mmCIF file of C-alpha atoms in Angstrom:
data_model
loop_
_atom_site.group_PDB
_atom_site.id
_atom_site.type_symbol
_atom_site.label_atom_id
_atom_site.label_comp_id
_atom_site.label_asym_id
_atom_site.label_seq_id
_atom_site.Cartn_x
_atom_site.Cartn_y
_atom_site.Cartn_z
ATOM 1 C CA UNK A 1 -7.813 53.951 17.912
ATOM 2 C CA UNK A 2 -6.031 56.108 15.360
ATOM 3 C CA UNK A 3 -2.297 54.256 14.372
ATOM 4 C CA UNK A 4 -0.263 54.634 11.668
ATOM 5 C CA UNK A 5 0.638 52.291 8.842
ATOM 6 C CA UNK A 6 1.127 54.097 5.627
ATOM 7 C CA UNK A 7 4.300 53.183 4.116
ATOM 8 C CA UNK A 8 2.706 54.015 0.736
ATOM 9 C CA UNK A 9 1.158 57.904 0.830
ATOM 10 C CA UNK A 10 0.905 58.555 -2.576
ATOM 11 C CA UNK A 11 0.254 56.529 -5.537
ATOM 12 C CA UNK A 12 0.537 57.111 -9.881
ATOM 13 C CA UNK A 13 -0.605 55.028 -12.303
ATOM 14 C CA UNK A 14 0.045 56.015 -15.012
ATOM 15 C CA UNK A 15 -0.917 53.252 -17.338
ATOM 16 C CA UNK A 16 -1.628 49.669 -16.354
ATOM 17 C CA UNK A 17 -3.586 47.351 -18.204
ATOM 18 C CA UNK A 18 -6.543 49.193 -17.803
ATOM 19 C CA UNK A 19 -5.745 52.120 -15.596
ATOM 20 C CA UNK A 20 -4.576 55.612 -16.902
ATOM 21 C CA UNK A 21 -3.814 58.680 -15.018
ATOM 22 C CA UNK A 22 -5.050 57.775 -11.805
ATOM 23 C CA UNK A 23 -3.456 60.195 -9.281
ATOM 24 C CA UNK A 24 -4.283 59.009 -5.210
ATOM 25 C CA UNK A 25 -2.747 61.380 -2.543
ATOM 26 C CA UNK A 26 -3.287 61.330 1.159
ATOM 27 C CA UNK A 27 -3.874 57.776 1.248
ATOM 28 C CA UNK A 28 -5.093 56.294 4.514
ATOM 29 C CA UNK A 29 -3.931 52.750 6.886
ATOM 30 C CA UNK A 30 -6.926 50.800 5.549
ATOM 31 C CA UNK A 31 -8.002 51.686 2.066
ATOM 32 C CA UNK A 32 -11.520 50.632 1.160
ATOM 33 C CA UNK A 33 -11.192 50.247 -3.503
ATOM 34 C CA UNK A 34 -15.181 50.337 -4.881
ATOM 35 C CA UNK A 35 -16.365 50.745 -8.111
ATOM 36 C CA UNK A 36 -18.361 48.955 -11.063
ATOM 37 C CA UNK A 37 -17.508 45.564 -12.732
ATOM 38 C CA UNK A 38 -13.812 46.190 -14.817
ATOM 39 C CA UNK A 39 -13.379 49.930 -13.351
ATOM 40 C CA UNK A 40 -9.954 48.912 -12.069
ATOM 41 C CA UNK A 41 -9.899 47.509 -8.867
ATOM 42 C CA UNK A 42 -7.468 44.413 -9.123
ATOM 43 C CA UNK A 43 -5.303 45.953 -11.266
ATOM 44 C CA UNK A 44 -4.899 49.036 -8.443
ATOM 45 C CA UNK A 45 -3.543 46.297 -6.532
ATOM 46 C CA UNK A 46 -1.760 44.840 -8.975
ATOM 47 C CA UNK A 47 0.010 48.093 -10.151
ATOM 48 C CA UNK A 48 1.053 48.649 -6.088
ATOM 49 C CA UNK A 49 3.131 45.131 -6.305
ATOM 50 C CA UNK A 50 4.457 46.598 -8.591
ATOM 51 C CA UNK A 51 6.429 49.338 -6.424
ATOM 52 C CA UNK A 52 7.434 46.446 -4.156
ATOM 53 C CA UNK A 53 10.949 45.655 -5.947
ATOM 54 C CA UNK A 54 10.831 48.337 -8.993
ATOM 55 C CA UNK A 55 13.218 46.775 -11.814
ATOM 56 C CA UNK A 56 12.560 43.310 -11.045
ATOM 57 C CA UNK A 57 11.121 41.649 -13.310
ATOM 58 C CA UNK A 58 10.833 38.495 -11.526
ATOM 59 C CA UNK A 59 8.502 40.513 -10.265
ATOM 60 C CA UNK A 60 6.299 41.622 -13.246
ATOM 61 C CA UNK A 61 6.056 37.508 -13.579
ATOM 62 C CA UNK A 62 4.531 36.862 -10.777
ATOM 63 C CA UNK A 63 1.988 39.633 -11.303
ATOM 64 C CA UNK A 64 1.509 38.511 -14.506
ATOM 65 C CA UNK A 65 0.084 34.920 -13.947
ATOM 66 C CA UNK A 66 -1.007 36.407 -10.513
ATOM 67 C CA UNK A 67 -4.863 35.367 -12.138
ATOM 68 C CA UNK A 68 -3.635 32.174 -13.961
ATOM 69 C CA UNK A 69 -3.152 30.955 -10.826
ATOM 70 C CA UNK A 70 -6.958 29.793 -10.122
ATOM 71 C CA UNK A 71 -6.590 27.840 -13.673
ATOM 72 C CA UNK A 72 -6.160 23.989 -12.815
ATOM 73 C CA UNK A 73 -5.403 22.981 -16.327
ATOM 74 C CA UNK A 74 -2.842 24.508 -17.872
ATOM 75 C CA UNK A 75 -4.365 23.914 -21.180
ATOM 76 C CA UNK A 76 -6.902 26.286 -19.840
ATOM 77 C CA UNK A 77 -4.688 28.540 -19.060
ATOM 78 C CA UNK A 78 -2.976 31.269 -21.012
ATOM 79 C CA UNK A 79 0.445 31.480 -21.869
ATOM 80 C CA UNK A 80 2.709 33.743 -19.950
ATOM 81 C CA UNK A 81 3.430 35.296 -23.508
ATOM 82 C CA UNK A 82 0.125 36.756 -23.476
ATOM 83 C CA UNK A 83 -0.718 37.119 -19.870
ATOM 84 C CA UNK A 84 2.656 39.694 -19.590
ATOM 85 C CA UNK A 85 1.609 41.771 -22.777
ATOM 86 C CA UNK A 86 -2.459 42.120 -20.590
ATOM 87 C CA UNK A 87 -0.892 44.297 -18.511
ATOM 88 C CA UNK A 88 -0.578 46.917 -20.839
ATOM 89 C CA UNK A 89 -2.759 49.735 -22.125
ATOM 90 C CA UNK A 90 -4.496 47.803 -25.089
ATOM 91 C CA UNK A 91 -5.650 51.290 -25.565
ATOM 92 C CA UNK A 92 -2.430 52.779 -26.282
ATOM 93 C CA UNK A 93 -0.605 52.074 -29.123
ATOM 94 C CA UNK A 94 3.197 51.578 -27.375
ATOM 95 C CA UNK A 95 3.303 49.159 -25.318
ATOM 96 C CA UNK A 96 3.964 51.350 -21.599
ATOM 97 C CA UNK A 97 3.409 50.724 -17.693
ATOM 98 C CA UNK A 98 3.873 53.070 -15.480
ATOM 99 C CA UNK A 99 3.616 53.791 -12.188
ATOM 100 C CA UNK A 100 5.002 54.842 -9.388
ATOM 101 C CA UNK A 101 4.621 57.187 -5.646
ATOM 102 C CA UNK A 102 6.204 57.875 -2.039
ATOM 103 C CA UNK A 103 6.722 55.391 -0.458
ATOM 104 C CA UNK A 104 8.450 55.500 3.490
ATOM 105 C CA UNK A 105 8.842 59.263 2.835
ATOM 106 C CA UNK A 106 10.583 58.348 -0.856
ATOM 107 C CA UNK A 107 10.186 58.306 -4.325
ATOM 108 C CA UNK A 108 9.648 55.217 -6.266
ATOM 109 C CA UNK A 109 9.091 54.271 -10.151
ATOM 110 C CA UNK A 110 8.682 51.451 -12.284
ATOM 111 C CA UNK A 111 8.265 52.058 -16.304
ATOM 112 C CA UNK A 112 8.640 48.478 -18.619
ATOM 113 C CA UNK A 113 8.301 49.802 -22.238
ATOM 114 C CA UNK A 114 9.115 47.880 -25.201
ATOM 115 C CA UNK A 115 7.307 47.182 -28.344
ATOM 116 C CA UNK A 116 6.211 42.837 -30.651
ATOM 117 C CA UNK A 117 9.079 41.776 -33.080
ATOM 118 C CA UNK A 118 9.719 39.263 -35.066
ATOM 119 C CA UNK A 119 12.880 37.383 -33.796
ATOM 120 C CA UNK A 120 14.104 34.038 -34.931
ATOM 121 C CA UNK A 121 14.604 31.738 -32.853
ATOM 122 C CA UNK A 122 16.544 27.955 -32.400
ATOM 123 C CA UNK A 123 14.556 25.486 -31.831
ATOM 124 C CA UNK A 124 17.032 23.570 -30.702
ATOM 125 C CA UNK A 125 18.587 25.597 -28.040
ATOM 126 C CA UNK A 126 14.732 26.258 -26.487
ATOM 127 C CA UNK A 127 14.136 22.798 -25.854
ATOM 128 C CA UNK A 128 16.882 22.092 -24.539
ATOM 129 C CA UNK A 129 16.454 24.777 -21.985
ATOM 130 C CA UNK A 130 13.258 24.279 -21.272
ATOM 131 C CA UNK A 131 13.711 20.031 -20.784
ATOM 132 C CA UNK A 132 12.824 19.075 -17.782
ATOM 133 C CA UNK A 133 10.297 18.488 -15.884
ATOM 134 C CA UNK A 134 6.610 20.658 -16.362
ATOM 135 C CA UNK A 135 8.711 22.976 -18.492
ATOM 136 C CA UNK A 136 9.335 20.705 -21.040
ATOM 137 C CA UNK A 137 8.021 21.683 -24.317
ATOM 138 C CA UNK A 138 6.302 20.404 -27.256
ATOM 139 C CA UNK A 139 9.176 19.760 -29.600
ATOM 140 C CA UNK A 140 6.200 19.608 -32.082
ATOM 141 C CA UNK A 141 4.989 22.887 -31.919
ATOM 142 C CA UNK A 142 8.651 24.280 -32.756
ATOM 143 C CA UNK A 143 10.176 23.957 -36.037
ATOM 144 C CA UNK A 144 13.470 23.788 -36.582
ATOM 145 C CA UNK A 145 13.854 27.533 -36.774
ATOM 146 C CA UNK A 146 11.192 29.804 -36.732
ATOM 147 C CA UNK A 147 10.616 33.738 -36.287
ATOM 148 C CA UNK A 148 7.850 34.361 -33.755
ATOM 149 C CA UNK A 149 6.962 36.837 -32.377
ATOM 150 C CA UNK A 150 9.306 38.966 -29.508
ATOM 151 C CA UNK A 151 8.974 41.360 -26.794
ATOM 152 C CA UNK A 152 11.614 43.522 -26.496
ATOM 153 C CA UNK A 153 12.145 46.221 -24.032
ATOM 154 C CA UNK A 154 13.365 47.358 -20.247
ATOM 155 C CA UNK A 155 12.548 48.089 -16.975
ATOM 156 C CA UNK A 156 13.270 51.496 -15.473
ATOM 157 C CA UNK A 157 13.321 52.093 -12.214
ATOM 158 C CA UNK A 158 13.942 54.274 -9.111
ATOM 159 C CA UNK A 159 14.056 53.090 -5.601
ATOM 160 C CA UNK A 160 14.186 56.403 -3.719
ATOM 161 C CA UNK A 161 18.082 55.316 -3.085
ATOM 162 C CA UNK A 162 21.683 56.595 -3.977
ATOM 163 C CA UNK A 163 22.758 52.776 -5.115
ATOM 164 C CA UNK A 164 25.511 51.269 -7.517
ATOM 165 C CA UNK A 165 22.968 49.055 -8.696
ATOM 166 C CA UNK A 166 21.998 50.256 -12.698
ATOM 167 C CA UNK A 167 18.598 51.044 -12.486
ATOM 168 C CA UNK A 168 17.299 49.447 -16.001
ATOM 169 C CA UNK A 169 16.744 45.801 -17.028
ATOM 170 C CA UNK A 170 16.844 44.643 -20.540
ATOM 171 C CA UNK A 171 13.719 42.415 -21.415
ATOM 172 C CA UNK A 172 13.845 39.843 -24.177
ATOM 173 C CA UNK A 173 11.410 37.083 -24.783
ATOM 174 C CA UNK A 174 9.097 35.306 -27.057
ATOM 175 C CA UNK A 175 6.039 33.307 -26.769
ATOM 176 C CA UNK A 176 7.842 29.804 -26.196
ATOM 177 C CA UNK A 177 9.974 31.391 -22.735
ATOM 178 C CA UNK A 178 8.529 29.366 -19.688
ATOM 179 C CA UNK A 179 11.072 30.799 -16.939
ATOM 180 C CA UNK A 180 12.911 33.881 -17.708
ATOM 181 C CA UNK A 181 16.856 34.120 -17.043
ATOM 182 C CA UNK A 182 16.366 36.734 -14.423
ATOM 183 C CA UNK A 183 17.851 38.231 -11.048
ATOM 184 C CA UNK A 184 15.737 38.230 -8.109
ATOM 185 C CA UNK A 185 16.295 42.001 -6.284
ATOM 186 C CA UNK A 186 15.403 42.618 -2.637
ATOM 187 C CA UNK A 187 12.074 43.543 -2.053
ATOM 188 C CA UNK A 188 12.201 47.569 -1.188
ATOM 189 C CA UNK A 189 9.244 47.019 0.402
ATOM 190 C CA UNK A 190 7.058 43.539 2.213
ATOM 191 C CA UNK A 191 3.661 43.457 0.145
ATOM 192 C CA UNK A 192 1.595 40.414 -0.044
ATOM 193 C CA UNK A 193 -1.475 39.225 -2.187
ATOM 194 C CA UNK A 194 -4.291 37.174 -1.682
ATOM 195 C CA UNK A 195 -6.886 37.148 -3.999
ATOM 196 C CA UNK A 196 -10.575 35.618 -4.183
ATOM 197 C CA UNK A 197 -9.275 32.435 -3.596
ATOM 198 C CA UNK A 198 -6.558 31.594 -1.934
ATOM 199 C CA UNK A 199 -7.869 30.588 0.712
ATOM 200 C CA UNK A 200 -9.625 27.555 -1.424
ATOM 201 C CA UNK A 201 -6.487 26.905 -3.747
ATOM 202 C CA UNK A 202 -3.759 27.299 -2.019
ATOM 203 C CA UNK A 203 -1.658 26.087 1.308
ATOM 204 C CA UNK A 204 -2.352 29.083 3.700
ATOM 205 C CA UNK A 205 -0.640 27.172 6.273
ATOM 206 C CA UNK A 206 2.226 27.324 4.301
ATOM 207 C CA UNK A 207 3.770 30.821 5.859
ATOM 208 C CA UNK A 208 2.682 30.052 9.683
ATOM 209 C CA UNK A 209 3.903 26.280 10.330
ATOM 210 C CA UNK A 210 7.998 27.283 9.690
ATOM 211 C CA UNK A 211 8.665 28.535 13.119
ATOM 212 C CA UNK A 212 6.465 28.266 16.929
ATOM 213 C CA UNK A 213 6.673 32.782 16.658
ATOM 214 C CA UNK A 214 4.636 33.274 13.814
ATOM 215 C CA UNK A 215 2.656 29.965 13.819
ATOM 216 C CA UNK A 216 1.747 31.248 17.530
ATOM 217 C CA UNK A 217 0.878 34.334 16.540
ATOM 218 C CA UNK A 218 -1.895 33.391 14.164
ATOM 219 C CA UNK A 219 -3.694 30.687 16.153
ATOM 220 C CA UNK A 220 -3.671 33.739 18.724
ATOM 221 C CA UNK A 221 -6.117 35.716 16.052
ATOM 222 C CA UNK A 222 -7.767 32.855 15.067
ATOM 223 C CA UNK A 223 -8.812 31.772 18.854
ATOM 224 C CA UNK A 224 -10.894 35.772 18.987
ATOM 225 C CA UNK A 225 -13.160 33.104 16.392
ATOM 226 C CA UNK A 226 -13.063 29.937 18.006
ATOM 227 C CA UNK A 227 -11.056 29.485 21.652
ATOM 228 C CA UNK A 228 -10.987 25.894 20.712
ATOM 229 C CA UNK A 229 -8.298 26.184 18.226
ATOM 230 C CA UNK A 230 -4.437 24.982 19.735
ATOM 231 C CA UNK A 231 -2.266 24.535 16.886
ATOM 232 C CA UNK A 232 -2.209 24.826 13.240
ATOM 233 C CA UNK A 233 -0.167 21.966 11.786
ATOM 234 C CA UNK A 234 0.888 20.158 8.265
ATOM 235 C CA UNK A 235 0.986 16.315 8.406
ATOM 236 C CA UNK A 236 2.415 14.237 5.736
ATOM 237 C CA UNK A 237 1.967 10.531 5.498
ATOM 238 C CA UNK A 238 4.016 8.359 4.116
ATOM 239 C CA UNK A 239 2.824 8.152 0.212
ATOM 240 C CA UNK A 240 4.061 11.940 0.796
ATOM 241 C CA UNK A 241 0.227 13.161 1.478
ATOM 242 C CA UNK A 242 0.069 16.928 3.215
ATOM 243 C CA UNK A 243 -2.816 17.444 4.670
ATOM 244 C CA UNK A 244 -3.113 20.887 6.472
ATOM 245 C CA UNK A 245 -4.929 20.304 10.136
ATOM 246 C CA UNK A 246 -6.349 22.297 12.837
ATOM 247 C CA UNK A 247 -5.812 20.919 16.186
ATOM 248 C CA UNK A 248 -9.033 21.850 18.117
ATOM 249 C CA UNK A 249 -9.591 21.427 21.962
ATOM 250 C CA UNK A 250 -12.812 19.039 21.601
ATOM 251 C CA UNK A 251 -12.926 17.734 19.082
ATOM 252 C CA UNK A 252 -8.771 16.742 18.675
ATOM 253 C CA UNK A 253 -6.980 17.099 15.425
ATOM 254 C CA UNK A 254 -9.571 18.098 12.012
ATOM 255 C CA UNK A 255 -8.195 18.643 9.006
ATOM 256 C CA UNK A 256 -8.672 21.883 7.194
ATOM 257 C CA UNK A 257 -10.968 20.447 4.714
ATOM 258 C CA UNK A 258 -13.874 19.749 7.274
ATOM 259 C CA UNK A 259 -14.074 23.330 8.294
ATOM 260 C CA UNK A 260 -16.322 25.999 5.775
ATOM 261 C CA UNK A 261 -14.747 28.006 3.636
ATOM 262 C CA UNK A 262 -15.540 31.698 6.538
ATOM 263 C CA UNK A 263 -12.658 30.131 8.672
ATOM 264 C CA UNK A 264 -10.482 28.839 6.083
ATOM 265 C CA UNK A 265 -10.588 32.872 4.496
ATOM 266 C CA UNK A 266 -10.069 34.052 8.209
ATOM 267 C CA UNK A 267 -6.839 31.768 7.990
ATOM 268 C CA UNK A 268 -5.841 32.773 5.128
ATOM 269 C CA UNK A 269 -5.952 36.745 6.280
ATOM 270 C CA UNK A 270 -4.280 36.006 9.480
ATOM 271 C CA UNK A 271 -1.586 34.542 7.236
ATOM 272 C CA UNK A 272 -1.655 37.127 4.944
ATOM 273 C CA UNK A 273 -1.486 39.933 7.753
ATOM 274 C CA UNK A 274 1.695 38.306 9.940
ATOM 275 C CA UNK A 275 3.491 37.588 6.684
ATOM 276 C CA UNK A 276 2.913 41.207 5.635
ATOM 277 C CA UNK A 277 4.681 42.571 8.712
ATOM 278 C CA UNK A 278 5.669 46.242 8.589
ATOM 279 C CA UNK A 279 4.649 46.477 5.179
ATOM 280 C CA UNK A 280 1.054 46.391 3.069
ATOM 281 C CA UNK A 281 -1.558 43.900 2.867
ATOM 282 C CA UNK A 282 -3.359 43.800 -0.291
ATOM 283 C CA UNK A 283 -6.843 42.203 -0.676
ATOM 284 C CA UNK A 284 -8.830 41.149 -3.452
ATOM 285 C CA UNK A 285 -12.759 40.831 -3.063
ATOM 286 C CA UNK A 286 -12.165 40.569 0.823
ATOM 287 C CA UNK A 287 -16.108 39.768 1.388
ATOM 288 C CA UNK A 288 -15.754 36.181 -0.167
ATOM 289 C CA UNK A 289 -16.520 33.337 1.792
ATOM 290 C CA UNK A 290 -17.414 36.076 4.992
ATOM 291 C CA UNK A 291 -21.243 35.906 6.141
ATOM 292 C CA UNK A 292 -22.602 39.312 6.454
ATOM 293 C CA UNK A 293 -23.473 39.080 9.740
ATOM 294 C CA UNK A 294 -19.931 38.366 10.727
ATOM 295 C CA UNK A 295 -18.345 41.140 8.857
ATOM 296 C CA UNK A 296 -18.581 43.789 11.423
ATOM 297 C CA UNK A 297 -16.071 41.091 13.981
ATOM 298 C CA UNK A 298 -13.945 40.144 11.058
ATOM 299 C CA UNK A 299 -12.718 43.539 10.228
ATOM 300 C CA UNK A 300 -12.678 44.997 13.480
ATOM 301 C CA UNK A 301 -10.486 42.326 14.048
ATOM 302 C CA UNK A 302 -8.320 42.654 10.899
ATOM 303 C CA UNK A 303 -7.438 46.734 12.045
ATOM 304 C CA UNK A 304 -6.906 45.610 15.355
ATOM 305 C CA UNK A 305 -4.486 42.668 13.369
ATOM 306 C CA UNK A 306 -3.148 45.178 11.105
ATOM 307 C CA UNK A 307 -2.350 48.169 14.157
ATOM 308 C CA UNK A 308 -0.644 45.408 15.754
ATOM 309 C CA UNK A 309 1.468 43.920 12.765
ATOM 310 C CA UNK A 310 1.677 47.677 11.224
ATOM 311 C CA UNK A 311 0.093 46.836 7.971
ATOM 312 C CA UNK A 312 -1.469 49.281 5.404
ATOM 313 C CA UNK A 313 -4.171 47.652 3.722
ATOM 314 C CA UNK A 314 -5.622 47.875 0.466
ATOM 315 C CA UNK A 315 -8.958 46.233 -0.458
ATOM 316 C CA UNK A 316 -10.750 46.071 -2.849
ATOM 317 C CA UNK A 317 -15.025 44.954 -2.482
ATOM 318 C CA UNK A 318 -18.120 44.466 -4.644
ATOM 319 C CA UNK A 319 -20.232 45.213 -0.755
ATOM 320 C CA UNK A 320 -21.932 47.899 0.361
ATOM 321 C CA UNK A 321 -22.779 45.786 3.386
ATOM 322 C CA UNK A 322 -18.832 45.271 3.629
ATOM 323 C CA UNK A 323 -18.520 49.008 3.628
ATOM 324 C CA UNK A 324 -20.361 50.208 5.665
ATOM 325 C CA UNK A 325 -19.197 47.430 8.415
ATOM 326 C CA UNK A 326 -15.681 48.429 7.411
ATOM 327 C CA UNK A 327 -16.950 52.535 8.188
ATOM 328 C CA UNK A 328 -18.524 51.298 11.215
ATOM 329 C CA UNK A 329 -15.341 49.781 13.063
ATOM 330 C CA UNK A 330 -14.545 53.789 13.280
ATOM 331 C CA UNK A 331 -17.218 53.322 16.326
ATOM 332 C CA UNK A 332 -17.447 57.144 17.451
ATOM 333 C CA UNK A 333 -14.552 58.465 17.181
ATOM 334 C CA UNK A 334 -15.598 60.687 13.710
ATOM 335 C CA UNK A 335 -12.100 62.005 13.760
ATOM 336 C CA UNK A 336 -10.390 59.011 13.826
ATOM 337 C CA UNK A 337 -8.266 59.670 10.123
ATOM 338 C CA UNK A 338 -7.640 55.735 9.989
ATOM 339 C CA UNK A 339 -10.037 55.234 6.455
ATOM 340 C CA UNK A 340 -9.928 56.395 2.919
ATOM 341 C CA UNK A 341 -13.092 54.704 0.541
ATOM 342 C CA UNK A 342 -11.739 55.016 -3.164
ATOM 343 C CA UNK A 343 -14.087 54.964 -5.538
ATOM 344 C CA UNK A 344 -12.992 54.009 -9.200
ATOM 345 C CA UNK A 345 -14.621 55.792 -12.391
ATOM 346 C CA UNK A 346 -13.788 55.359 -16.123
ATOM 347 C CA UNK A 347 -14.108 58.241 -17.812
ATOM 348 C CA UNK A 348 -13.416 59.381 -21.600
ATOM 349 C CA UNK A 349 -11.118 56.365 -21.349
ATOM 350 C CA UNK A 350 -8.946 57.499 -17.986
ATOM 351 C CA UNK A 351 -9.470 56.456 -14.591
ATOM 352 C CA UNK A 352 -10.423 58.603 -12.038
ATOM 353 C CA UNK A 353 -11.507 58.371 -8.113
ATOM 354 C CA UNK A 354 -13.434 59.833 -5.562
ATOM 355 C CA UNK A 355 -11.653 59.567 -2.278
ATOM 356 C CA UNK A 356 -13.867 59.716 0.827
ATOM 357 C CA UNK A 357 -12.245 59.797 4.247
ATOM 358 C CA UNK A 358 -13.345 57.696 6.914
ATOM 359 C CA UNK A 359 -15.890 60.249 8.512
ATOM 360 C CA UNK A 360 -16.962 61.453 5.695
ATOM 361 C CA UNK A 361 -17.597 58.622 3.567
ATOM 362 C CA UNK A 362 -20.163 58.013 7.521
ATOM 363 C CA UNK A 363 -21.187 61.117 6.862
ATOM 364 C CA UNK A 364 -22.613 60.845 3.292
ATOM 365 C CA UNK A 365 -24.024 57.229 4.393
ATOM 366 C CA UNK A 366 -25.824 58.047 7.424
ATOM 367 C CA UNK A 367 -26.824 61.524 6.283
ATOM 368 C CA UNK A 368 -27.835 61.130 2.799
ATOM 369 C CA UNK A 369 -27.763 57.041 2.662
ATOM 370 C CA UNK A 370 -25.216 57.354 -0.556
ATOM 371 C CA UNK A 371 -23.673 54.511 -2.696
ATOM 372 C CA UNK A 372 -20.507 54.358 -2.113
ATOM 373 C CA UNK A 373 -19.794 52.315 -4.911
ATOM 374 C CA UNK A 374 -20.095 54.629 -8.580
#
């Protein structure tokens, strides 16, 4: 079963959100992150995302908004400015995000530093800049000239390569900014993030239907669970309404909405694996919508699919049944170095980790029935 998809071998999160001084070495092909609530499991996945495009502020923007993506009403969401500030460790006086790692045997780092200060803004210029579509600002909310809290800082980065591209990006924006004037850099490593609710709130066919080869690969994965699945399609009616459709050998065209959350989650995972080809897949709360009785089959397929697509996997879970199911996929080969079980614990304002190989974790569970989540 052994395969090597260890694009990230070491990870050091010096400071990010509530994580401080977390060091992980000799990571595995499959990395299961567990721990108590609010120990930093989701934050660890987001920190890894920052290393996909070090120095690219657009990447920071997308990560800052990940937790707001599930909100249906913009009135209920946190502003971009506030969600950005929440990326920083609130226990530190300084505003610093510092993450580094070894990716494909090269040292990669991203460090964002800055401060909040009052800056005078031109209301007319702000309104003009965001006058179209969803970016329209409420003109009554801005005085003609106003001093507002603004972030002033910079991103320093190393991408493991000798390049003429400057390794410093200056960042200045205020609480009224909606879209930043930023340059999108090419990803250093392909990464895909799947949240606990992506299979419910997102168009999970979005990458599947773009080309025939991509779609057929996902369909083949889905046939492991339902051999009657023939195809996945998106239908657009005369009014522009979009329907995600599963073509069933017996039932014909069936809207995805007619299926349970379990099959939707499998489709989301399948799409994520193909999208993350030759890179890293990050899955938050993987057990969501998967029945306990199906866990072992799902994870056996997941490991197989990651091997086929050369994907390194990082996942979080609250469920001990999920950990057991993943460990049992190793089978009888106790020398397999495939899996790491990473337990995060907060101690004295720092984050420490206990890292067990799959073999050791199986031994602990079998011989001592030990709790792995804390």
